[in-house]
Amino acid sequence: MLKQIEGSQAVAQAVALSRPEVISAYPITPQTHIVEDLGMMVKSGELSPCEFLLVESEFGALSACIGSSAAGARSYTATSSQGMLFMMEAVYNASGMGLPIVMTVGNRAIGAPINIWNDWSDSMSARDAGWIQLFVETNQEAVDVHIQAFKLAEELSMPVMVCMDGFILTHSYSQVDIPSQELVDRYLPPFQPRQVLDPSAPVSMGAMVGPEAFTEVRYLAHHKQREALKLITEQSAEFAELIGRDSGGLLKEYDSAGKETVVVTMGSVIGTMKEVLAGMREEGHSIGALTVRSFRPFPIEALQEALKDARRVIVFEKSLAVGMGGILANDIRMATRGLNLEVHSVIGGLGGRPITRANLRRMFEKGLNDQLNRIHFHDMRMDVVNRELEREKAQRLSGSAAENILSDVGMVAAAKTI
Amino acid sequence: MPQLPESKQKVKFYQTGTFTVGNRLLEQDQRTVQATIDRSNSLDSGHRACQGCGEALGARFAIDAAMRATNNQLIAANATGCLEVFTTPYPETAWSIPWIHSLFGNAAAVASGIAAALKVKGRNDVRVIAQGGDGGTTDIGFGCLSGTFDRNDDVLYICYNNQAYMNTGVQRSSATPAAARTATTQPVGDEPGNVFNTGKSVPLVAIAHQIPYVATASVHDLHDLELKVTRAMQIRGARYIEIFVPCPLGWGSLPGDTIKIARYAVECGMYPLLEGEYGEITAVTKIRRRVSVADYLKLQRRFAHVFKPGNAHQLEQLQAIADRNIRRFDLISREGDI
Ligand SMILES: Cc1ncc(C[n+]2csc(CCOP(=O)(O)OP(=O)(O)O)c2C)c(N)n1
Ligand code: SF4
Ligand SMILES: [Mg+2]
């Protein structure tokens, strides 16, 4: 049914349609609306049978899901930012034990300096944790991919994160089609665990493994994720056939085939990019885009195929590996080894910095004119950075860089308006 | 009672050094039974605990009592620590119950999750225990534990208190007593060993959560321990039992003295045995034959420095702690009391 609703509400409804049996939640912006809505549905009986646990921390939230999932209940939680870091030990533990928990990440920056707005630092901090990570573009995709996530997780005995841009998606209203319960039930069978805590067949879970088997255990996790590439494609095709929408998969191409320059990104920013790129193509530029939807496992072969004719790739990402550069860009460089391409890494949108058609257009043009550095910080004020560097050179007790920069920016902004 | 798996040997256990003689004075059905054909042996033989490990003994009796009380319908979540390590390196396990180890600091939350799963599946008959050492309980697992108490989840949390982080080589925890030597509280300087006026009593903190049941127990009185666990399993909601479990390796005591040390800890007033319900202390175990704190400490090398010349003030301070417990919890029978 088509509804005009908030992204978080839409996700809550998709999760509810997936019949989770235990939901464990802790508030953090911008994820909170999702679990608030789910809490309401459990309280009202609309979502039943389901236990809703209000825990004391994100560490407790995911730990409770570890317990409930191990006891055979379909389990769900959601988090963002600091919450992801707070639960990190349990993040690795859940995947290590092969527990098919589904978690929404309302993507948000990580402090300090504390910042509630969108970038991908939280999901990136867990990129090596052994979870599947699926990034969505729209709230429609968020709905569809959540339903697929439960099926994928349970088929693989592996937890799945659905990563959606905080505020941009979680707090925006749009028209979303919510599938019927009947269709979802046809798509998603009840949870059948591979191993379960049950007094009639006692098992010991989570015991110690030494050097004699650890490599094989870790390899198997890797192997399973590589296998998941196939399953993600199959299951999203199955979903498309049943619901009539292609919402999952490994990649999505936006007129990238045969183009000289291809922009590669993830998440919602493609929405703005699409328009800009269409305009540029109309002007005769050979430029297209694609989004990586399955960030973990990383679709190496699919990317090689999709980028085989490109000469230049501009990777745009809202994440930064401090001291190295772009995270997605580095993965793309690795995946496209052997292809004859130049990979430019563009880092933008950090901590919610607006990404506009105008600033994207300027950046793409630079790319087309070979003026992008190997690492380019999108829409960054180098004058502001330099001013702080000068200050730090001039005085030992230079104070908080974040505070200094913010007062500089305020002054500059004020000066501009005069 | 369901049949035990065929591979399980029916092991017989004998115990010495306790008041087991008293056992014989009890009615047949009230006796602490070491070995019967249908004992669950939930924590079976073959594990790697040190000789004389109080934690192994405490866990064996606590879990078997819980199994009896729940008709063997029990699941346990275990924190990282000695109990986890000595019972289960894969592919071996000493547990014949469904058992999960997740992390050091989340046993309570994992157990809450299991309880939620059982509830949603309508399995009211299956009950949940979380268990861990003092470090996993009073320090790193304290947040999750408090959450489980706060929500009154249907979980019995058992803390095996051996008063330090044993699994990592005997470091101080917030349950380490004053003056005790650990690897991080060495007997050097003016205040040898663990500093005075630090630490916390989680049983009292648990009582402050107003949960249905809290108790302390000790491995020298297994009958009392079993009764408390049984009692706890008859109640729904969050429950906490802390068991005093001497650790020969960490305390520098003789394996054969484990029971004696546990008894002395209680009988000198250092470790009061109490029960609490809904925020109030409802029962204390009176001291039967009082001993001095020195008698208790002498058996443990972790307190050896207390007996060195010049450290008499420490011994006095420690005795004062026990005296205060005795006063505060009314641990000595007065005339007229039975
Ligand atoms: C997050 C984390 N920090 C530290 C450790 C290391 N560690 C494992 S067991 C342990 C000590 C356990 O002490 P306690 O809970 O008292 O149990 P005991 O071994 O004494 O029975 C420590 C510090 C860990 N496993 N995880
Ligand atoms: S170190 Fe202490 S607690 Fe650990 S197994 Fe040995 S005696 Fe038991
Ligand atoms: Mg300990």
XYZ file of N, CA, C and O in Angstrom, chain A residues 133-237:
420
model
N 26.734 -5.778 5.117
C 26.335 -4.370 5.184
C 25.704 -3.958 3.870
O 26.363 -3.951 2.830
N 24.420 -3.630 3.924
C 23.694 -3.218 2.730
C 23.326 -1.745 2.852
O 22.716 -1.337 3.844
N 23.731 -0.943 1.881
C 23.410 0.497 1.881
C 22.210 0.749 0.980
O 22.126 0.188 -0.107
N 21.301 1.600 1.432
C 20.103 1.870 0.626
C 20.074 3.321 0.169
O 20.631 4.201 0.809
N 19.362 3.512 -0.966
C 19.298 4.845 -1.557
C 18.071 5.627 -1.094
O 18.136 6.812 -0.798
N 16.944 4.936 -1.059
C 15.679 5.622 -0.750
C 14.975 4.900 0.387
O 15.353 3.798 0.773
N 13.899 5.516 0.867
C 13.129 4.851 1.913
C 12.386 3.637 1.378
O 12.133 2.687 2.115
N 12.046 3.664 0.104
C 11.450 2.471 -0.501
C 12.433 1.310 -0.446
O 12.092 0.203 -0.053
N 13.682 1.618 -0.810
C 14.702 0.562 -0.728
C 14.908 0.111 0.709
O 15.098 -1.065 0.967
N 14.857 1.064 1.611
C 15.047 0.716 3.025
C 13.990 -0.305 3.443
O 14.299 -1.311 4.092
N 12.754 -0.064 3.052
C 11.670 -0.997 3.381
C 11.968 -2.371 2.784
O 11.954 -3.392 3.474
N 12.246 -2.390 1.506
C 12.421 -3.667 0.810
C 13.651 -4.420 1.313
O 13.622 -5.632 1.499
N 14.728 -3.674 1.523
C 15.978 -4.339 1.914
C 15.891 -4.880 3.350
O 16.483 -5.910 3.655
N 15.118 -4.240 4.205
C 14.957 -4.808 5.553
C 14.290 -6.181 5.491
O 14.696 -7.114 6.183
N 13.287 -6.293 4.664
C 12.594 -7.588 4.556
C 13.551 -8.637 3.999
O 13.616 -9.764 4.477
N 14.326 -8.218 2.995
C 15.309 -9.147 2.417
C 16.402 -9.505 3.419
O 16.931 -10.609 3.413
N 16.727 -8.542 4.281
C 17.837 -8.739 5.223
C 17.571 -9.916 6.152
O 18.478 -10.706 6.445
N 16.331 -10.037 6.627
C 16.028 -11.155 7.536
C 16.223 -12.496 6.822
O 16.792 -13.434 7.378
N 15.766 -12.542 5.595
C 15.873 -13.797 4.847
C 17.342 -14.151 4.587
O 17.774 -15.285 4.783
N 18.085 -13.140 4.192
C 19.506 -13.332 3.900
C 20.263 -13.766 5.159
O 21.036 -14.724 5.146
N 20.021 -13.040 6.242
C 20.708 -13.333 7.503
C 20.448 -14.774 7.926
O 21.372 -15.509 8.283
N 19.198 -15.160 7.868
C 18.834 -16.482 8.383
C 19.305 -17.597 7.467
O 19.691 -18.671 7.930
N 19.298 -17.340 6.177
C 19.801 -18.338 5.238
C 21.304 -18.574 5.483
O 21.793 -19.690 5.435
N 22.017 -17.490 5.767
C 23.477 -17.590 5.910
C 23.945 -17.789 7.344
O 25.119 -18.026 7.583
N 23.024 -17.664 8.322
C 23.425 -17.598 9.737
C 24.486 -16.520 9.919
O 25.598 -16.787 10.383
N 24.148 -15.333 9.530
C 25.102 -14.228 9.567
C 24.318 -12.931 9.776
O 23.278 -12.745 9.146
N 24.774 -12.062 10.662
C 23.995 -10.851 10.907
C 24.113 -9.837 9.764
O 25.108 -9.809 9.053
N 23.072 -9.034 9.620
C 23.019 -8.057 8.526
C 22.737 -6.664 9.074
O 21.852 -6.481 9.898
N 23.503 -5.689 8.604
C 23.228 -4.282 8.894
C 22.596 -3.658 7.659
O 23.142 -3.797 6.566
N 21.492 -2.983 7.867
C 20.941 -2.175 6.774
C 21.330 -0.737 7.081
O 20.966 -0.184 8.120
N 22.132 -0.155 6.193
C 22.704 1.164 6.462
C 21.920 2.210 5.680
O 21.843 2.136 4.447
N 21.320 3.144 6.407
C 20.564 4.208 5.736
C 21.004 5.565 6.271
O 21.228 5.729 7.478
N 21.122 6.522 5.372
C 21.638 7.825 5.767
C 20.739 8.474 6.820
O 19.526 8.620 6.613
N 21.363 8.840 7.939
C 20.620 9.470 9.024
C 20.033 10.791 8.588
O 20.639 11.530 7.801
N 18.871 11.115 9.085
C 18.102 12.326 8.757
C 17.658 12.333 7.303
O 16.471 12.424 7.015
N 18.631 12.235 6.373
C 18.300 12.343 4.948
C 17.226 11.309 4.598
O 16.268 11.609 3.886
N 17.393 10.106 5.135
C 16.360 9.090 4.919
C 15.495 8.910 6.169
O 14.274 8.914 6.091
N 16.143 8.747 7.324
C 15.361 8.384 8.521
C 14.283 9.415 8.857
O 13.233 9.067 9.368
N 14.558 10.692 8.574
C 13.627 11.735 8.995
C 12.878 12.387 7.831
O 12.214 13.394 8.012
N 13.012 11.839 6.635
C 12.350 12.492 5.504
C 11.059 11.764 5.158
O 10.958 10.547 5.302
N 10.084 12.536 4.717
C 8.800 11.973 4.332
C 8.778 11.741 2.831
O 9.196 12.599 2.063
N 8.315 10.585 2.442
C 8.195 10.318 1.008
C 7.131 9.251 0.829
O 6.661 8.641 1.784
N 6.783 9.037 -0.433
C 5.800 7.998 -0.720
C 6.489 6.660 -0.754
O 7.463 6.466 -1.474
N 5.959 5.757 0.034
C 6.586 4.443 0.138
C 5.494 3.392 0.014
O 4.415 3.531 0.591
N 5.812 2.362 -0.738
C 4.870 1.248 -0.830
C 5.224 0.215 0.219
O 6.329 -0.330 0.233
N 4.290 -0.038 1.115
C 4.512 -1.056 2.147
C 3.837 -2.341 1.680
O 2.622 -2.371 1.497
N 4.627 -3.386 1.475
C 4.038 -4.631 0.971
C 3.025 -5.215 1.973
O 3.083 -4.904 3.160
N 2.157 -6.040 1.483
C 1.163 -6.643 2.383
C 1.821 -7.742 3.220
O 2.842 -8.320 2.828
N 1.197 -8.029 4.364
C 1.712 -9.090 5.236
C 1.737 -10.419 4.482
O 2.668 -11.213 4.630
N 0.745 -10.611 3.664
C 0.643 -11.876 2.945
C 1.860 -12.071 2.020
O 2.463 -13.136 1.983
N 2.223 -11.015 1.305
C 3.373 -11.109 0.407
C 4.664 -11.333 1.180
O 5.508 -12.139 0.803
N 4.801 -10.589 2.268
C 6.025 -10.729 3.071
C 6.113 -12.139 3.633
O 7.180 -12.764 3.625
N 4.997 -12.659 4.101
C 4.998 -14.029 4.629
C 5.373 -15.044 3.553
O 6.003 -16.054 3.838
N 4.962 -14.752 2.331
C 5.310 -15.683 1.259
C 6.808 -15.636 0.969
O 7.427 -16.638 0.627
N 7.377 -14.434 1.132
C 8.807 -14.259 0.835
C 9.690 -14.792 1.962
O 10.720 -15.425 1.729
N 9.264 -14.501 3.186
C 10.142 -14.735 4.348
C 9.592 -15.864 5.220
O 8.635 -15.677 5.961
N 10.214 -17.037 5.172
C 9.721 -18.150 6.000
C 10.092 -17.933 7.464
O 10.967 -17.127 7.763
N 9.455 -18.661 8.392
C 9.823 -18.520 9.810
C 11.292 -18.888 10.033
O 11.870 -19.658 9.272
N 11.867 -18.329 11.085
C 13.287 -18.510 11.411
C 13.573 -19.948 11.839
O 12.964 -20.459 12.774
N 14.503 -20.569 11.155
C 14.953 -21.899 11.556
C 16.454 -21.853 11.817
O 17.254 -21.890 10.884
N 16.835 -21.760 13.084
C 18.266 -21.603 13.389
C 19.081 -22.856 13.094
O 18.552 -23.958 13.061
N 20.363 -22.655 12.888
C 21.275 -23.786 12.702
C 21.657 -24.418 14.026
O 22.019 -25.576 14.095
N 21.687 -23.570 15.059
C 22.033 -24.079 16.387
C 21.186 -23.296 17.372
O 21.004 -22.093 17.202
N 20.665 -23.970 18.391
C 19.763 -23.264 19.284
C 19.936 -23.757 20.720
O 20.271 -24.914 20.947
N 19.763 -22.847 21.661
C 19.830 -23.206 23.074
C 18.506 -23.864 23.449
O 17.466 -23.204 23.444
N 18.568 -25.147 23.758
C 17.343 -25.888 24.004
C 17.640 -27.020 24.985
O 18.497 -27.863 24.717
N 16.930 -27.037 26.113
C 17.216 -28.069 27.111
C 17.042 -29.495 26.593
O 17.637 -30.427 27.142
N 16.268 -29.692 25.546
C 16.088 -31.070 25.088
C 17.255 -31.534 24.209
O 17.373 -32.716 23.910
N 18.115 -30.613 23.800
C 19.312 -30.990 23.032
C 20.429 -30.005 23.363
O 20.725 -29.106 22.588
N 21.035 -30.168 24.564
C 21.973 -29.135 25.041
C 23.219 -28.996 24.169
O 23.799 -29.992 23.764
N 23.579 -27.749 23.883
C 24.838 -27.464 23.190
C 25.585 -26.390 23.982
O 24.979 -25.655 24.753
N 26.889 -26.318 23.777
C 27.682 -25.222 24.337
C 28.026 -24.287 23.196
O 28.614 -24.703 22.201
N 27.662 -23.031 23.346
C 27.934 -22.051 22.290
C 28.962 -21.024 22.754
O 28.960 -20.635 23.916
N 29.794 -20.582 21.836
C 30.698 -19.475 22.128
C 31.911 -19.844 22.961
O 32.460 -19.002 23.657
N 32.339 -21.101 22.882
C 33.505 -21.502 23.655
C 34.792 -21.100 22.934
O 34.775 -20.582 21.821
N 35.894 -21.364 23.616
C 37.191 -20.910 23.116
C 37.691 -21.781 21.966
O 37.468 -22.990 21.953
N 38.361 -21.123 21.016
C 38.988 -21.847 19.908
C 40.441 -21.387 19.809
O 40.716 -20.191 19.799
N 41.343 -22.321 19.751
C 42.770 -21.986 19.760
C 43.350 -21.860 18.361
O 42.633 -21.940 17.360
N 44.659 -21.656 18.295
C 45.337 -21.439 17.006
C 45.149 -22.604 16.028
O 45.219 -22.407 14.815
N 44.881 -23.783 16.559
C 44.789 -24.950 15.670
C 43.571 -24.880 14.747
O 43.530 -25.541 13.714
N 42.575 -24.068 15.098
C 41.381 -24.018 14.239
C 40.942 -22.601 13.887
O 40.068 -22.413 13.065
N 41.572 -21.589 14.500
C 41.046 -20.227 14.353
C 41.082 -19.735 12.901
O 40.149 -19.114 12.420
N 42.168 -20.037 12.206
C 42.288 -19.577 10.823
C 41.153 -20.132 9.968
O 40.528 -19.404 9.192
N 40.885 -21.407 10.122
C 39.823 -22.032 9.329
C 38.459 -21.434 9.677
O 37.632 -21.204 8.795
N 38.259 -21.171 10.983
C 36.985 -20.586 11.399
C 36.818 -19.205 10.766
O 35.766 -18.876 10.221
N 37.878 -18.417 10.807
C 37.790 -17.073 10.214
C 37.631 -17.156 8.698
O 36.892 -16.407 8.089
N 38.373 -18.081 8.085
C 38.264 -18.212 6.640
C 36.834 -18.538 6.243
O 36.297 -18.012 5.265
N 36.218 -19.407 7.013
C 34.861 -19.822 6.688
C 33.901 -18.637 6.700
O 33.006 -18.541 5.850
N 34.113 -17.724 7.646
C 33.273 -16.527 7.692
C 33.457 -15.726 6.401
O 32.499 -15.260 5.786
N 34.704 -15.613 5.985
C 35.028 -14.903 4.745
C 34.407 -15.613 3.543
O 33.754 -14.997 2.694
N 34.581 -16.913 3.512
C 34.049 -17.717 2.417
C 32.533 -17.547 2.308
O 31.985 -17.356 1.222
N 31.876 -17.581 3.459
C 30.416 -17.444 3.475
C 29.981 -16.085 2.939
O 28.981 -15.975 2.244
N 30.745 -15.062 3.289
C 30.397 -13.731 2.772
C 30.574 -13.679 1.260
O 29.777 -13.068 0.561
N 31.603 -14.306 0.761
C 31.789 -14.322 -0.695
C 30.629 -15.077 -1.345
O 30.137 -14.692 -2.401
N 30.191 -16.151 -0.700
C 29.034 -16.905 -1.201
C 27.774 -16.047 -1.187
O 26.887 -16.185 -2.023
N 27.731 -15.155 -0.184
C 26.544 -14.319 -0.025
C 26.303 -13.444 -1.245
O 25.176 -13.067 -1.540
N 27.367 -13.136 -1.982
C 27.210 -12.303 -3.180
C 26.166 -12.899 -4.119
O 25.332 -12.195 -4.680
N 26.229 -14.223 -4.239
C 25.293 -14.909 -5.124
C 23.877 -14.854 -4.526
O 22.900 -14.566 -5.214
N 23.836 -15.122 -3.244
C 22.538 -15.186 -2.570
C 21.830 -13.833 -2.579
O 20.607 -13.755 -2.745
N 22.598 -12.770 -2.390
C 21.993 -11.431 -2.389
C 21.314 -11.183 -3.738
O 20.181 -10.707 -3.810
N 22.011 -11.550 -4.810
C 21.436 -11.359 -6.150
C 20.182 -12.210 -6.316
O 19.139 -11.725 -6.762
N 20.278 -13.468 -5.929
C 19.137 -14.376 -6.088
C 17.935 -13.906 -5.284
O 16.807 -13.872 -5.772
N 18.218 -13.554 -4.034
C 17.095 -13.208 -3.165
C 16.466 -11.880 -3.553
O 15.262 -11.693 -3.395
N 17.275 -10.963 -4.074
C 16.643 -9.707 -4.495
C 15.853 -9.916 -5.783
O 14.825 -9.278 -6.002
N 16.294 -10.863 -6.599
C 15.521 -11.186 -7.811
C 14.181 -11.820 -7.417
O 13.129 -11.497 -7.976
